[in-house]
Amino acid sequence: MKILFGILIFLILWQIFSVILNVPLILPSPYLTFESLYHLALQRETYQAIFSTVWKSLLVLLIVIAIGTPVGFLMGINESVYQIFRPAITVVQAVPVISWLALVIFVWGIGWKGPVVISFLSLLPISIFTTATGVRSTDRNLIEMAKVYKVSQIRIIRTIYLGSLVPFIFSTVEVIIGDVWKVIIVSEYLCGSDGIGVLISWARQYVDVPRIYALTIIAVALGITSERFVKLFFRKALKKWQIQS
């Protein structure tokens, strides 16, 4: 109920500001925006664009976790590895999206590879550093005590290292799932051949501002829905893992 009340207040404020500003090219009214959203819902290309953005986002998420987690784990358990790889990963993290854009367009041109590669390079450092931090924060005294009591290495990794690492992995996924939509859509806008970002690009060229706002609403809804779903799934998975441990 409170959520609906908050949405209602937001819509009222939106309508008030659109009337005061009275410049539809900057802030169209909620009516014009939702009218455009209705027309988008009737078009097949809208669902094709959503599917394209979703599968690219899931692909990036899987690759980032699959590579970032083991690399971060190695960096976390070995200080030398951490110091060797940290500068390079920091540089990758600091490179602006526009620089990756120039590179991927030169190599692959316009298509699905550009958005995937740009998003992967933008989000991989987050996964690596978060995982490394989780491993490095493991209580060393607890590990030494386990060795004294001759606890098997597999048991140490499963209950101690993963016990510290699992919450960080879940946090990483939660952060990435919130950012991946934004990065993918921006990349699609810049060098994609399909997806929500491409539809926004076309709407910009036709100066269809209500359509841009409507597509933004779709992107926001996808981001919020996926983030809530992931949080709910991982919360249940974490409880189950703790019970089994």
PDB file of C-alpha atoms in Angstrom:
ATOM      1  CA  MET A   1       0.000   0.000   0.000  1.00  0.00           C
ATOM      2  CA  LYS A   2       2.813   2.387   0.895  1.00  0.00           C
ATOM      3  CA  ILE A   3       4.534   1.598  -2.409  1.00  0.00           C
ATOM      4  CA  LEU A   4       1.390   2.487  -4.361  1.00  0.00           C
ATOM      5  CA  PHE A   5       1.051   5.688  -2.360  1.00  0.00           C
ATOM      6  CA  GLY A   6       4.672   6.576  -3.144  1.00  0.00           C
ATOM      7  CA  ILE A   7       4.107   5.916  -6.869  1.00  0.00           C
ATOM      8  CA  LEU A   8       0.983   8.109  -6.782  1.00  0.00           C
ATOM      9  CA  ILE A   9       2.915  10.985  -5.190  1.00  0.00           C
ATOM     10  CA  PHE A  10       5.661  10.589  -7.803  1.00  0.00           C
ATOM     11  CA  LEU A  11       3.122  10.749 -10.652  1.00  0.00           C
ATOM     12  CA  ILE A  12       1.433  13.826  -9.160  1.00  0.00           C
ATOM     13  CA  LEU A  13       4.764  15.628  -8.809  1.00  0.00           C
ATOM     14  CA  TRP A  14       5.689  14.570 -12.346  1.00  0.00           C
ATOM     15  CA  GLN A  15       2.427  16.054 -13.670  1.00  0.00           C
ATOM     16  CA  ILE A  16       2.908  19.283 -11.714  1.00  0.00           C
ATOM     17  CA  PHE A  17       6.468  19.811 -12.955  1.00  0.00           C
ATOM     18  CA  SER A  18       5.502  18.982 -16.549  1.00  0.00           C
ATOM     19  CA  VAL A  19       2.745  21.639 -16.397  1.00  0.00           C
ATOM     20  CA  ILE A  20       5.034  24.230 -14.795  1.00  0.00           C
ATOM     21  CA  LEU A  21       7.868  23.584 -17.232  1.00  0.00           C
ATOM     22  CA  ASN A  22       5.469  23.227 -20.185  1.00  0.00           C
ATOM     23  CA  VAL A  23       8.202  21.912 -22.491  1.00  0.00           C
ATOM     24  CA  PRO A  24       7.212  18.410 -23.734  1.00  0.00           C
ATOM     25  CA  LEU A  25      10.590  18.001 -25.432  1.00  0.00           C
ATOM     26  CA  ILE A  26      12.199  18.010 -21.969  1.00  0.00           C
ATOM     27  CA  LEU A  27       9.539  16.656 -19.624  1.00  0.00           C
ATOM     28  CA  PRO A  28       6.435  15.174 -21.251  1.00  0.00           C
ATOM     29  CA  SER A  29       3.373  14.599 -19.107  1.00  0.00           C
ATOM     30  CA  PRO A  30       2.678  11.194 -17.531  1.00  0.00           C
ATOM     31  CA  TYR A  31      -0.294  10.833 -19.907  1.00  0.00           C
ATOM     32  CA  LEU A  32       1.866  11.200 -23.032  1.00  0.00           C
ATOM     33  CA  THR A  33       4.499   8.868 -21.593  1.00  0.00           C
ATOM     34  CA  PHE A  34       2.082   6.098 -20.643  1.00  0.00           C
ATOM     35  CA  GLU A  35       0.262   6.496 -23.944  1.00  0.00           C
ATOM     36  CA  SER A  36       3.587   5.835 -25.669  1.00  0.00           C
ATOM     37  CA  LEU A  37       4.176   2.918 -23.279  1.00  0.00           C
ATOM     38  CA  TYR A  38       0.811   1.467 -24.287  1.00  0.00           C
ATOM     39  CA  HIS A  39       1.732   1.663 -27.979  1.00  0.00           C
ATOM     40  CA  LEU A  40       5.076   0.017 -27.243  1.00  0.00           C
ATOM     41  CA  ALA A  41       3.266  -2.835 -25.500  1.00  0.00           C
ATOM     42  CA  LEU A  42       1.377  -3.521 -28.738  1.00  0.00           C
ATOM     43  CA  GLN A  43       4.499  -3.728 -30.877  1.00  0.00           C
ATOM     44  CA  ARG A  44       6.371  -6.979 -31.461  1.00  0.00           C
ATOM     45  CA  GLU A  45       9.729  -5.203 -31.804  1.00  0.00           C
ATOM     46  CA  THR A  46       9.441  -4.050 -28.187  1.00  0.00           C
ATOM     47  CA  TYR A  47       9.445  -7.623 -26.892  1.00  0.00           C
ATOM     48  CA  GLN A  48      12.233  -8.578 -29.276  1.00  0.00           C
ATOM     49  CA  ALA A  49      14.295  -5.675 -27.926  1.00  0.00           C
ATOM     50  CA  ILE A  50      13.570  -6.665 -24.317  1.00  0.00           C
ATOM     51  CA  PHE A  51      14.572 -10.278 -25.038  1.00  0.00           C
ATOM     52  CA  SER A  52      17.785  -9.099 -26.699  1.00  0.00           C
ATOM     53  CA  THR A  53      18.725  -6.909 -23.730  1.00  0.00           C
ATOM     54  CA  VAL A  54      17.825  -9.625 -21.214  1.00  0.00           C
ATOM     55  CA  TRP A  55      19.895 -12.405 -22.803  1.00  0.00           C
ATOM     56  CA  LYS A  56      22.916 -10.132 -23.188  1.00  0.00           C
ATOM     57  CA  SER A  57      22.603  -9.061 -19.543  1.00  0.00           C
ATOM     58  CA  LEU A  58      22.391 -12.664 -18.346  1.00  0.00           C
ATOM     59  CA  LEU A  59      25.372 -13.633 -20.507  1.00  0.00           C
ATOM     60  CA  VAL A  60      27.474 -10.807 -19.065  1.00  0.00           C
ATOM     61  CA  LEU A  61      26.418 -11.706 -15.525  1.00  0.00           C
ATOM     62  CA  LEU A  62      27.388 -15.373 -15.972  1.00  0.00           C
ATOM     63  CA  ILE A  63      30.762 -14.591 -17.566  1.00  0.00           C
ATOM     64  CA  VAL A  64      31.638 -11.964 -14.963  1.00  0.00           C
ATOM     65  CA  ILE A  65      30.862 -14.317 -12.067  1.00  0.00           C
ATOM     66  CA  ALA A  66      32.528 -17.323 -13.756  1.00  0.00           C
ATOM     67  CA  ILE A  67      35.793 -15.420 -14.298  1.00  0.00           C
ATOM     68  CA  GLY A  68      35.723 -12.870 -11.503  1.00  0.00           C
ATOM     69  CA  THR A  69      35.087 -15.337  -8.669  1.00  0.00           C
ATOM     70  CA  PRO A  70      38.073 -17.706  -9.224  1.00  0.00           C
ATOM     71  CA  VAL A  71      40.425 -14.818 -10.060  1.00  0.00           C
ATOM     72  CA  GLY A  72      39.300 -12.932  -6.966  1.00  0.00           C
ATOM     73  CA  PHE A  73      39.684 -16.092  -4.875  1.00  0.00           C
ATOM     74  CA  LEU A  74      43.292 -16.570  -6.017  1.00  0.00           C
ATOM     75  CA  MET A  75      44.052 -12.922  -5.328  1.00  0.00           C
ATOM     76  CA  GLY A  76      42.495 -13.259  -1.896  1.00  0.00           C
ATOM     77  CA  ILE A  77      44.468 -16.284  -0.720  1.00  0.00           C
ATOM     78  CA  ASN A  78      47.818 -15.172  -2.157  1.00  0.00           C
ATOM     79  CA  GLU A  79      49.209 -11.717  -1.399  1.00  0.00           C
ATOM     80  CA  SER A  80      51.744 -11.879  -4.237  1.00  0.00           C
ATOM     81  CA  VAL A  81      49.052 -12.662  -6.793  1.00  0.00           C
ATOM     82  CA  TYR A  82      46.979  -9.817  -5.377  1.00  0.00           C
ATOM     83  CA  GLN A  83      49.776  -7.282  -5.719  1.00  0.00           C
ATOM     84  CA  ILE A  84      50.632  -8.476  -9.254  1.00  0.00           C
ATOM     85  CA  PHE A  85      47.116  -8.325 -10.672  1.00  0.00           C
ATOM     86  CA  ARG A  86      45.685  -5.398  -8.706  1.00  0.00           C
ATOM     87  CA  PRO A  87      47.268  -2.604 -10.842  1.00  0.00           C
ATOM     88  CA  ALA A  88      46.057  -4.111 -14.134  1.00  0.00           C
ATOM     89  CA  ILE A  89      42.520  -4.668 -12.828  1.00  0.00           C
ATOM     90  CA  THR A  90      42.458  -1.150 -11.394  1.00  0.00           C
ATOM     91  CA  VAL A  91      43.404   0.234 -14.814  1.00  0.00           C
ATOM     92  CA  VAL A  92      40.606  -1.787 -16.469  1.00  0.00           C
ATOM     93  CA  GLN A  93      38.181  -0.435 -13.890  1.00  0.00           C
ATOM     94  CA  ALA A  94      39.270   3.154 -14.526  1.00  0.00           C
ATOM     95  CA  VAL A  95      38.991   3.033 -18.328  1.00  0.00           C
ATOM     96  CA  PRO A  96      35.897   5.029 -19.446  1.00  0.00           C
ATOM     97  CA  VAL A  97      33.192   3.321 -21.471  1.00  0.00           C
ATOM     98  CA  ILE A  98      33.837   5.588 -24.459  1.00  0.00           C
ATOM     99  CA  SER A  99      37.379   4.181 -24.779  1.00  0.00           C
ATOM    100  CA  TRP A 100      36.113   0.596 -24.863  1.00  0.00           C
ATOM    101  CA  LEU A 101      33.513   1.765 -27.379  1.00  0.00           C
ATOM    102  CA  ALA A 102      36.144   2.959 -29.841  1.00  0.00           C
ATOM    103  CA  LEU A 103      37.996  -0.344 -29.514  1.00  0.00           C
ATOM    104  CA  VAL A 104      35.014  -2.688 -29.958  1.00  0.00           C
ATOM    105  CA  ILE A 105      33.627  -0.740 -32.924  1.00  0.00           C
ATOM    106  CA  PHE A 106      37.034  -0.959 -34.593  1.00  0.00           C
ATOM    107  CA  VAL A 107      37.252  -4.724 -33.934  1.00  0.00           C
ATOM    108  CA  TRP A 108      33.639  -5.942 -34.295  1.00  0.00           C
ATOM    109  CA  GLY A 109      31.633  -3.006 -35.600  1.00  0.00           C
ATOM    110  CA  ILE A 110      27.949  -2.644 -34.733  1.00  0.00           C
ATOM    111  CA  GLY A 111      26.329  -5.742 -33.239  1.00  0.00           C
ATOM    112  CA  TRP A 112      25.763  -7.727 -30.038  1.00  0.00           C
ATOM    113  CA  LYS A 113      29.442  -8.343 -29.254  1.00  0.00           C
ATOM    114  CA  GLY A 114      30.215  -4.703 -28.483  1.00  0.00           C
ATOM    115  CA  PRO A 115      27.645  -4.291 -25.668  1.00  0.00           C
ATOM    116  CA  VAL A 116      28.619  -7.659 -24.161  1.00  0.00           C
ATOM    117  CA  VAL A 117      32.368  -6.923 -24.184  1.00  0.00           C
ATOM    118  CA  ILE A 118      31.982  -3.371 -22.873  1.00  0.00           C
ATOM    119  CA  SER A 119      29.679  -4.512 -20.063  1.00  0.00           C
ATOM    120  CA  PHE A 120      31.974  -7.422 -19.203  1.00  0.00           C
ATOM    121  CA  LEU A 121      35.055  -5.184 -18.936  1.00  0.00           C
ATOM    122  CA  SER A 122      33.134  -2.594 -16.922  1.00  0.00           C
ATOM    123  CA  LEU A 123      31.760  -5.086 -14.355  1.00  0.00           C
ATOM    124  CA  LEU A 124      34.563  -7.668 -14.079  1.00  0.00           C
ATOM    125  CA  PRO A 125      36.721  -5.596 -11.669  1.00  0.00           C
ATOM    126  CA  ILE A 126      33.767  -5.325  -9.273  1.00  0.00           C
ATOM    127  CA  SER A 127      33.456  -9.099  -9.120  1.00  0.00           C
ATOM    128  CA  ILE A 128      37.197  -9.665  -8.711  1.00  0.00           C
ATOM    129  CA  PHE A 129      37.796  -7.079  -5.992  1.00  0.00           C
ATOM    130  CA  THR A 130      34.653  -8.012  -4.045  1.00  0.00           C
ATOM    131  CA  THR A 131      35.599 -11.705  -4.062  1.00  0.00           C
ATOM    132  CA  ALA A 132      39.212 -10.949  -3.103  1.00  0.00           C
ATOM    133  CA  THR A 133      38.024  -8.772  -0.225  1.00  0.00           C
ATOM    134  CA  GLY A 134      35.801 -11.582   1.020  1.00  0.00           C
ATOM    135  CA  VAL A 135      38.662 -14.093   1.037  1.00  0.00           C
ATOM    136  CA  ARG A 136      41.124 -11.648   2.607  1.00  0.00           C
ATOM    137  CA  SER A 137      38.676 -10.875   5.398  1.00  0.00           C
ATOM    138  CA  THR A 138      38.628 -14.521   6.484  1.00  0.00           C
ATOM    139  CA  ASP A 139      39.705 -14.956  10.103  1.00  0.00           C
ATOM    140  CA  ARG A 140      43.274 -16.339   9.901  1.00  0.00           C
ATOM    141  CA  ASN A 141      43.177 -17.486  13.522  1.00  0.00           C
ATOM    142  CA  LEU A 142      40.179 -19.649  12.673  1.00  0.00           C
ATOM    143  CA  ILE A 143      42.105 -21.264   9.827  1.00  0.00           C
ATOM    144  CA  GLU A 144      45.124 -21.948  12.051  1.00  0.00           C
ATOM    145  CA  MET A 145      42.892 -23.473  14.707  1.00  0.00           C
ATOM    146  CA  ALA A 146      41.283 -25.738  12.127  1.00  0.00           C
ATOM    147  CA  LYS A 147      44.726 -26.932  11.020  1.00  0.00           C
ATOM    148  CA  VAL A 148      45.723 -27.594  14.626  1.00  0.00           C
ATOM    149  CA  TYR A 149      42.665 -29.818  15.035  1.00  0.00           C
ATOM    150  CA  LYS A 150      43.555 -31.509  11.710  1.00  0.00           C
ATOM    151  CA  VAL A 151      40.431 -30.440   9.894  1.00  0.00           C
ATOM    152  CA  SER A 152      40.600 -31.531   6.242  1.00  0.00           C
ATOM    153  CA  GLN A 153      41.522 -28.904   3.633  1.00  0.00           C
ATOM    154  CA  ILE A 154      38.247 -29.497   1.795  1.00  0.00           C
ATOM    155  CA  ARG A 155      36.339 -28.852   5.015  1.00  0.00           C
ATOM    156  CA  ILE A 156      38.348 -25.675   5.659  1.00  0.00           C
ATOM    157  CA  ILE A 157      37.622 -24.352   2.178  1.00  0.00           C
ATOM    158  CA  ARG A 158      33.936 -25.252   2.360  1.00  0.00           C
ATOM    159  CA  THR A 159      33.112 -24.019   5.857  1.00  0.00           C
ATOM    160  CA  ILE A 160      35.658 -21.246   6.479  1.00  0.00           C
ATOM    161  CA  TYR A 161      36.690 -19.752   3.142  1.00  0.00           C
ATOM    162  CA  LEU A 162      33.310 -20.186   1.463  1.00  0.00           C
ATOM    163  CA  GLY A 163      31.628 -19.175   4.706  1.00  0.00           C
ATOM    164  CA  SER A 164      33.322 -15.800   4.334  1.00  0.00           C
ATOM    165  CA  LEU A 165      33.088 -15.718   0.551  1.00  0.00           C
ATOM    166  CA  VAL A 166      29.464 -16.667  -0.131  1.00  0.00           C
ATOM    167  CA  PRO A 167      27.943 -13.451   1.302  1.00  0.00           C
ATOM    168  CA  PHE A 168      30.410 -11.417  -0.790  1.00  0.00           C
ATOM    169  CA  ILE A 169      29.475 -13.367  -3.945  1.00  0.00           C
ATOM    170  CA  PHE A 170      25.810 -12.710  -3.266  1.00  0.00           C
ATOM    171  CA  SER A 171      26.558  -9.023  -2.706  1.00  0.00           C
ATOM    172  CA  THR A 172      28.538  -8.942  -5.946  1.00  0.00           C
ATOM    173  CA  VAL A 173      25.664 -10.423  -7.931  1.00  0.00           C
ATOM    174  CA  GLU A 174      23.217  -7.986  -6.340  1.00  0.00           C
ATOM    175  CA  VAL A 175      25.423  -5.038  -7.295  1.00  0.00           C
ATOM    176  CA  ILE A 176      26.101  -6.323 -10.809  1.00  0.00           C
ATOM    177  CA  ILE A 177      22.461  -7.185 -11.533  1.00  0.00           C
ATOM    178  CA  GLY A 178      21.596  -3.579 -10.741  1.00  0.00           C
ATOM    179  CA  ASP A 179      24.369  -2.139 -12.922  1.00  0.00           C
ATOM    180  CA  VAL A 180      24.348  -4.581 -15.831  1.00  0.00           C
ATOM    181  CA  TRP A 181      21.070  -3.211 -17.238  1.00  0.00           C
ATOM    182  CA  LYS A 182      22.411   0.331 -17.306  1.00  0.00           C
ATOM    183  CA  VAL A 183      25.726  -0.649 -18.871  1.00  0.00           C
ATOM    184  CA  ILE A 184      24.131  -2.948 -21.457  1.00  0.00           C
ATOM    185  CA  ILE A 185      21.523  -0.378 -22.516  1.00  0.00           C
ATOM    186  CA  VAL A 186      24.110   2.409 -22.792  1.00  0.00           C
ATOM    187  CA  SER A 187      26.345   0.091 -24.835  1.00  0.00           C
ATOM    188  CA  GLU A 188      23.421  -0.872 -27.069  1.00  0.00           C
ATOM    189  CA  TYR A 189      22.682   2.816 -27.571  1.00  0.00           C
ATOM    190  CA  LEU A 190      26.271   3.439 -28.645  1.00  0.00           C
ATOM    191  CA  CYS A 191      27.159   0.353 -30.694  1.00  0.00           C
ATOM    192  CA  GLY A 192      24.339  -2.180 -30.561  1.00  0.00           C
ATOM    193  CA  SER A 193      22.242  -3.576 -33.398  1.00  0.00           C
ATOM    194  CA  ASP A 194      19.198  -4.428 -31.278  1.00  0.00           C
ATOM    195  CA  GLY A 195      17.866  -4.076 -27.753  1.00  0.00           C
ATOM    196  CA  ILE A 196      16.253  -1.388 -25.614  1.00  0.00           C
ATOM    197  CA  GLY A 197      19.230   0.922 -26.083  1.00  0.00           C
ATOM    198  CA  VAL A 198      18.776   0.802 -29.867  1.00  0.00           C
ATOM    199  CA  LEU A 199      15.074   1.682 -29.523  1.00  0.00           C
ATOM    200  CA  ILE A 200      16.041   4.658 -27.359  1.00  0.00           C
ATOM    201  CA  SER A 201      18.549   5.701 -30.015  1.00  0.00           C
ATOM    202  CA  TRP A 202      15.870   5.587 -32.721  1.00  0.00           C
ATOM    203  CA  ALA A 203      13.433   7.512 -30.522  1.00  0.00           C
ATOM    204  CA  ARG A 204      16.091  10.190 -30.029  1.00  0.00           C
ATOM    205  CA  GLN A 205      16.604  10.516 -33.767  1.00  0.00           C
ATOM    206  CA  TYR A 206      12.862  11.020 -34.257  1.00  0.00           C
ATOM    207  CA  VAL A 207      12.751  13.423 -31.262  1.00  0.00           C
ATOM    208  CA  ASP A 208      10.079  11.195 -29.674  1.00  0.00           C
ATOM    209  CA  VAL A 209      10.662  12.177 -26.042  1.00  0.00           C
ATOM    210  CA  PRO A 210       7.589  10.379 -24.581  1.00  0.00           C
ATOM    211  CA  ARG A 211       8.841   7.169 -26.239  1.00  0.00           C
ATOM    212  CA  ILE A 212      12.269   7.665 -24.628  1.00  0.00           C
ATOM    213  CA  TYR A 213      10.620   8.048 -21.216  1.00  0.00           C
ATOM    214  CA  ALA A 214       8.433   4.987 -21.859  1.00  0.00           C
ATOM    215  CA  LEU A 215      11.452   2.868 -22.799  1.00  0.00           C
ATOM    216  CA  THR A 216      13.226   4.143 -19.699  1.00  0.00           C
ATOM    217  CA  ILE A 217      10.289   2.959 -17.595  1.00  0.00           C
ATOM    218  CA  ILE A 218      10.635  -0.494 -19.166  1.00  0.00           C
ATOM    219  CA  ALA A 219      14.371  -0.534 -18.406  1.00  0.00           C
ATOM    220  CA  VAL A 220      13.793   0.564 -14.808  1.00  0.00           C
ATOM    221  CA  ALA A 221      11.087  -2.080 -14.345  1.00  0.00           C
ATOM    222  CA  LEU A 222      13.426  -4.789 -15.648  1.00  0.00           C
ATOM    223  CA  GLY A 223      16.210  -3.640 -13.325  1.00  0.00           C
ATOM    224  CA  ILE A 224      14.042  -3.467 -10.206  1.00  0.00           C
ATOM    225  CA  THR A 225      12.304  -6.780 -10.928  1.00  0.00           C
ATOM    226  CA  SER A 226      15.551  -8.670 -11.551  1.00  0.00           C
ATOM    227  CA  GLU A 227      17.201  -7.152  -8.493  1.00  0.00           C
ATOM    228  CA  ARG A 228      14.281  -8.108  -6.238  1.00  0.00           C
ATOM    229  CA  PHE A 229      14.182 -11.617  -7.688  1.00  0.00           C
ATOM    230  CA  VAL A 230      17.926 -12.128  -7.199  1.00  0.00           C
ATOM    231  CA  LYS A 231      17.789 -10.857  -3.601  1.00  0.00           C
ATOM    232  CA  LEU A 232      14.901 -13.178  -2.792  1.00  0.00           C
ATOM    233  CA  PHE A 233      16.586 -16.167  -4.442  1.00  0.00           C
ATOM    234  CA  PHE A 234      19.951 -15.590  -2.766  1.00  0.00           C
ATOM    235  CA  ARG A 235      18.377 -14.972   0.624  1.00  0.00           C
ATOM    236  CA  LYS A 236      16.750 -18.396   0.471  1.00  0.00           C
ATOM    237  CA  ALA A 237      19.892 -20.017  -0.969  1.00  0.00           C
ATOM    238  CA  LEU A 238      22.055 -18.519   1.772  1.00  0.00           C
ATOM    239  CA  LYS A 239      19.771 -19.842   4.512  1.00  0.00           C
ATOM    240  CA  LYS A 240      19.797 -23.310   2.904  1.00  0.00           C
ATOM    241  CA  TRP A 241      23.599 -23.232   2.572  1.00  0.00           C
ATOM    242  CA  GLN A 242      24.015 -22.219   6.214  1.00  0.00           C
ATOM    243  CA  ILE A 243      21.794 -25.090   7.338  1.00  0.00           C
ATOM    244  CA  GLN A 244      23.731 -27.605   5.252  1.00  0.00           C
ATOM    245  CA  SER A 245      27.053 -26.252   6.526  1.00  0.00           C
TER     246      SER A 245
END
